[in-house]
Amino acid sequence: TIRDAILAGLRAAPKKMQLPPPDHLPLVGRRAIITAGPTHEPIDPVRFLGNRSSGLQGYAIAGALSRLGANVTLISGPTSLEFPRGVNGARVETAEEMRSATLAALPADIVVCAAAVADWRVDHATNSKIKKQPGQSPPVLTLVPNPDILAEISAVGPERPRLVIGFAAETDDVEENAIAKRARKGCDWIVANDVSTGTNVMGGPQNRAILITEAGVERWPRMPKDELASRLAERIAEQFTDDAPIAAKKTP
Amino acid sequence: TIRDAILAGLRAAPKKMQLPPPDHLPLVGRRAIITAGPTHEPIDPVRFLGNRSSGLQGYAIAGALSRLGANVTLISGPTSLEFPRGVNGARVETAEEMRSATLAALPADIVVCAAAVADWRVDHATNSKIKKQPGQSPPVLTLVPNPDILAEISAVGPERPRLVIGFAAETDDVEENAIAKRARKGCDWIVANDVSTGTNVMGGPQNRAILITEAGVERWPRMPKDELASRLAERIAEQFTDDAPIAAKKTP
């Protein structure tokens, strides 16, 4: 099989290539798409609506899947992070751009929507800076809904990835909201985080996740984001044992 | 004088301290406050209104003034930059926080307001994440004006810094708008930039400035932001030749 050929090649590769140890590459031959970071929705050339997201968790997941052998495309909103080694990275700004880049990267076996996509954008962004006029009222921002990338990927038809994972950043009723989100989006798993003020999850080095799957609710302990990423990657790999990869990238 | 004592100390300092050459420290004994970067105005715990600003230009000015011997306090909005060496740095998030930190750092001889402060903030930020409800309209964001730090510092009374410099990021009628801004704010100089799409000034390594002073308009060529910072710092130093420092920091 293709998988066997790749594994054989990796075993034969010289050490100095610094590839991951070839004895644990359960995701070789699998394609994964990860979205990460925030989106910025322009109001005018200098102002935008943004989401607080460092991108740390999504980047860590991209790196962890890559280390398990997956072919990883990371579609990132504005962050100050470098792409993990071995990962194909693409930078976008808005939810619309993130949607286009994600759909263009299909088909895939695994999609992890870790980005904090803005739910709304400003109806008409202007090309000129809105001037603050002394004595005048501030502008009114009319918002319109952004595309729902997670729901769209979950319902994409014949190309639907076998495992679609969404994230839920919640401040209240974390578990209940995450279970409802899984049903509403049609995705397979939800990784839910409590991002209330004081948890220091957003931008911080640690995370505490609740994993919602078809089988139920797993409450994971607080751990570094890198560790959470590795654990999630292993959990993903378990879903792909003993069968052949389904998705090959369309030739352009 | 204090200035002579500091200069003598610097001349006697061992080379390995890597201090700037002690033969050109025209701003020794002067206090400067620089604001830099954007501000983020919260909508809820995960969403905010932001301004596009990398902070590069403001950080470069802080570094350049410090290299000329000034005692520099850099008050920075959210950026991914490290504080220049020798500069006292403080991080803030919102316009209100930037105002408080700037006023608290007075008195100073020089204030450079290089930050891209959000003109408006959301009237009532919520402590819970605003939920996107299927079928419901997006929220309406009611904005209120933020404090005008530049105007306030320019009119601060007996503690008014001798040189107050504002920045103007414009997309249209750059020079005309900058001249009007100087008059409206009551500051001494305005450094105006054209940040239209395509100029790549915002976030980019280069800048082209128009300096508006009481004497008129200086159109500077396009140059790296570091170079523009050095040139502005020298220009500032010219204003402080041959007289004694006025501002000593209040004892806490």
Tab-separated table of C-alpha atoms in Angstrom, chain B residues 14-169:
chain	number	residue	atom	x	y	z
B	14	PRO	CA	33.544	50.299	31.189
B	15	LYS	CA	33.212	49.507	27.472
B	16	LYS	CA	31.617	46.132	28.108
B	17	MET	CA	28.446	47.843	29.345
B	18	GLN	CA	27.769	48.529	25.663
B	19	LEU	CA	26.289	51.917	26.322
B	20	PRO	CA	25.807	54.260	23.378
B	21	PRO	CA	28.839	56.361	22.508
B	22	PRO	CA	28.880	59.073	25.204
B	23	ASP	CA	29.806	61.799	22.743
B	24	HIS	CA	26.253	62.215	21.420
B	25	LEU	CA	23.717	62.155	24.217
B	26	PRO	CA	21.825	65.391	23.647
B	27	LEU	CA	18.787	64.155	25.589
B	28	VAL	CA	20.509	63.092	28.798
B	29	GLY	CA	18.416	64.214	31.747
B	30	ARG	CA	15.263	64.494	29.613
B	31	ARG	CA	12.188	62.387	30.265
B	32	ALA	CA	10.191	61.098	27.315
B	33	ILE	CA	6.910	59.183	27.233
B	34	ILE	CA	6.009	57.241	24.098
B	35	THR	CA	2.686	55.540	23.421
B	36	ALA	CA	2.733	52.799	20.796
B	37	GLY	CA	0.701	50.005	19.264
B	38	PRO	CA	-3.052	49.639	19.021
B	39	THR	CA	-5.676	49.564	21.720
B	40	HIS	CA	-8.202	46.752	22.027
B	41	GLU	CA	-11.653	47.746	23.226
B	42	PRO	CA	-13.592	44.764	24.600
B	43	ILE	CA	-17.032	43.827	23.281
B	44	ASP	CA	-17.236	40.694	25.431
B	45	PRO	CA	-14.589	38.334	26.856
B	46	VAL	CA	-13.609	37.039	23.398
B	47	ARG	CA	-14.367	39.909	21.006
B	48	PHE	CA	-12.923	43.388	20.670
B	49	LEU	CA	-12.647	46.426	18.468
B	50	GLY	CA	-9.062	46.873	17.371
B	51	ASN	CA	-6.834	49.144	15.361
B	52	ARG	CA	-4.254	47.928	12.917
B	53	SER	CA	-0.917	48.882	14.372
B	54	SER	CA	2.177	46.758	14.746
B	55	GLY	CA	3.755	49.201	17.188
B	56	LEU	CA	6.984	49.121	15.134
B	57	GLN	CA	7.230	52.885	14.597
B	58	GLY	CA	6.518	53.813	18.221
B	59	TYR	CA	8.920	51.206	19.585
B	60	ALA	CA	11.606	52.461	17.194
B	61	ILE	CA	11.101	56.040	18.408
B	62	ALA	CA	11.354	54.923	22.038
B	63	GLY	CA	14.625	53.162	21.245
B	64	ALA	CA	16.004	56.108	19.283
B	65	LEU	CA	15.258	58.627	22.059
B	66	SER	CA	16.821	56.298	24.599
B	67	ARG	CA	19.979	56.038	22.501
B	68	LEU	CA	20.225	59.843	22.586
B	69	GLY	CA	20.273	59.655	26.362
B	70	ALA	CA	16.631	60.283	27.234
B	71	ASN	CA	14.918	58.494	30.107
B	72	VAL	CA	12.137	56.789	28.134
B	73	THR	CA	8.847	55.278	29.261
B	74	LEU	CA	7.075	53.266	26.564
B	75	ILE	CA	3.365	52.664	27.097
B	76	SER	CA	2.313	49.966	24.702
B	77	GLY	CA	-0.973	48.485	23.588
B	78	PRO	CA	-1.105	44.794	22.583
B	79	THR	CA	1.827	44.001	20.281
B	80	SER	CA	4.156	41.061	19.750
B	81	LEU	CA	7.250	43.262	20.111
B	82	GLU	CA	9.862	43.247	22.842
B	83	PHE	CA	10.616	46.505	24.606
B	84	PRO	CA	13.803	48.178	23.303
B	85	ARG	CA	16.692	47.865	25.723
B	86	GLY	CA	17.074	50.630	28.231
B	87	VAL	CA	13.416	51.642	27.930
B	88	ASN	CA	10.896	51.389	30.791
B	89	GLY	CA	7.980	49.519	29.272
B	90	ALA	CA	4.378	49.163	30.412
B	91	ARG	CA	1.642	47.165	28.666
B	92	VAL	CA	-1.969	48.264	28.490
B	93	GLU	CA	-5.010	47.042	26.593
B	94	THR	CA	-7.618	49.796	26.255
B	95	ALA	CA	-7.573	53.533	25.545
B	96	GLU	CA	-8.671	54.217	29.140
B	97	GLU	CA	-5.737	52.205	30.468
B	98	MET	CA	-3.341	53.953	28.091
B	99	ARG	CA	-4.603	57.345	29.250
B	100	SER	CA	-4.146	56.464	32.923
B	101	ALA	CA	-0.646	55.093	32.378
B	102	THR	CA	0.397	58.127	30.321
B	103	LEU	CA	-0.908	60.675	32.837
B	104	ALA	CA	0.710	58.719	35.676
B	105	ALA	CA	4.067	58.895	33.889
B	106	LEU	CA	4.028	62.716	33.777
B	107	PRO	CA	5.840	65.049	34.097
B	108	ALA	CA	7.965	64.691	30.995
B	109	ASP	CA	9.836	66.920	28.592
B	110	ILE	CA	8.688	65.005	25.532
B	111	VAL	CA	5.533	63.018	24.807
B	112	VAL	CA	5.167	61.162	21.523
B	113	CYS	CA	1.669	59.750	21.016
B	114	ALA	CA	2.429	57.147	18.347
B	115	ALA	CA	-0.240	54.674	19.461
B	116	ALA	CA	-3.223	54.028	17.218
B	117	VAL	CA	-5.765	54.589	19.967
B	118	ALA	CA	-9.286	53.410	19.139
B	119	ASP	CA	-11.489	56.488	18.748
B	120	TRP	CA	-14.475	54.604	20.119
B	121	ARG	CA	-15.258	51.820	22.497
B	122	VAL	CA	-18.381	49.731	22.951
B	123	ASP	CA	-20.756	51.360	25.412
B	124	HIS	CA	-21.277	48.339	27.657
B	125	ALA	CA	-18.855	45.449	27.292
B	126	THR	CA	-20.362	42.237	28.666
B	127	ASN	CA	-18.651	39.793	30.994
B	128	SER	CA	-20.304	36.827	29.265
B	129	LYS	CA	-19.712	35.826	25.690
B	130	ILE	CA	-22.496	37.080	23.422
B	131	LYS	CA	-24.064	33.924	21.991
B	132	LYS	CA	-24.801	33.670	18.307
B	133	GLN	CA	-28.425	32.534	18.245
B	134	PRO	CA	-29.537	30.841	15.028
B	135	GLY	CA	-32.182	32.949	13.325
B	136	GLN	CA	-31.544	35.968	15.535
B	137	SER	CA	-30.180	39.248	14.282
B	138	PRO	CA	-26.575	40.144	15.054
B	139	PRO	CA	-26.085	42.448	18.033
B	140	VAL	CA	-25.975	46.196	17.506
B	141	LEU	CA	-22.788	47.782	18.784
B	142	THR	CA	-23.348	51.179	20.333
B	143	LEU	CA	-20.089	53.082	20.407
B	144	VAL	CA	-18.992	55.918	22.663
B	145	PRO	CA	-15.955	58.161	22.224
B	146	ASN	CA	-12.718	57.191	23.928
B	147	PRO	CA	-10.593	59.731	25.813
B	148	ASP	CA	-8.413	61.860	23.542
B	149	ILE	CA	-4.994	61.327	25.113
B	150	LEU	CA	-3.105	63.616	22.722
B	151	ALA	CA	-5.475	66.554	23.283
B	152	GLU	CA	-5.442	65.981	27.027
B	153	ILE	CA	-1.645	65.902	27.296
B	154	SER	CA	-1.441	69.005	25.088
B	155	ALA	CA	-3.648	70.898	27.550
B	156	VAL	CA	-2.452	69.389	30.789
B	157	GLY	CA	-1.601	72.691	32.480
B	158	PRO	CA	1.556	73.432	34.471
B	159	GLU	CA	2.901	69.938	33.800
B	160	ARG	CA	2.505	70.230	30.041
B	161	PRO	CA	5.516	68.640	28.368
B	162	ARG	CA	7.568	71.063	26.332
B	163	LEU	CA	7.176	69.010	23.152
B	164	VAL	CA	3.989	67.052	22.473
B	165	ILE	CA	3.982	65.085	19.227
B	166	GLY	CA	0.985	63.327	17.718
B	167	PHE	CA	0.670	60.900	14.848
B	168	ALA	CA	-1.916	61.009	12.089
B	169	ALA	CA	-2.664	57.897	10.061
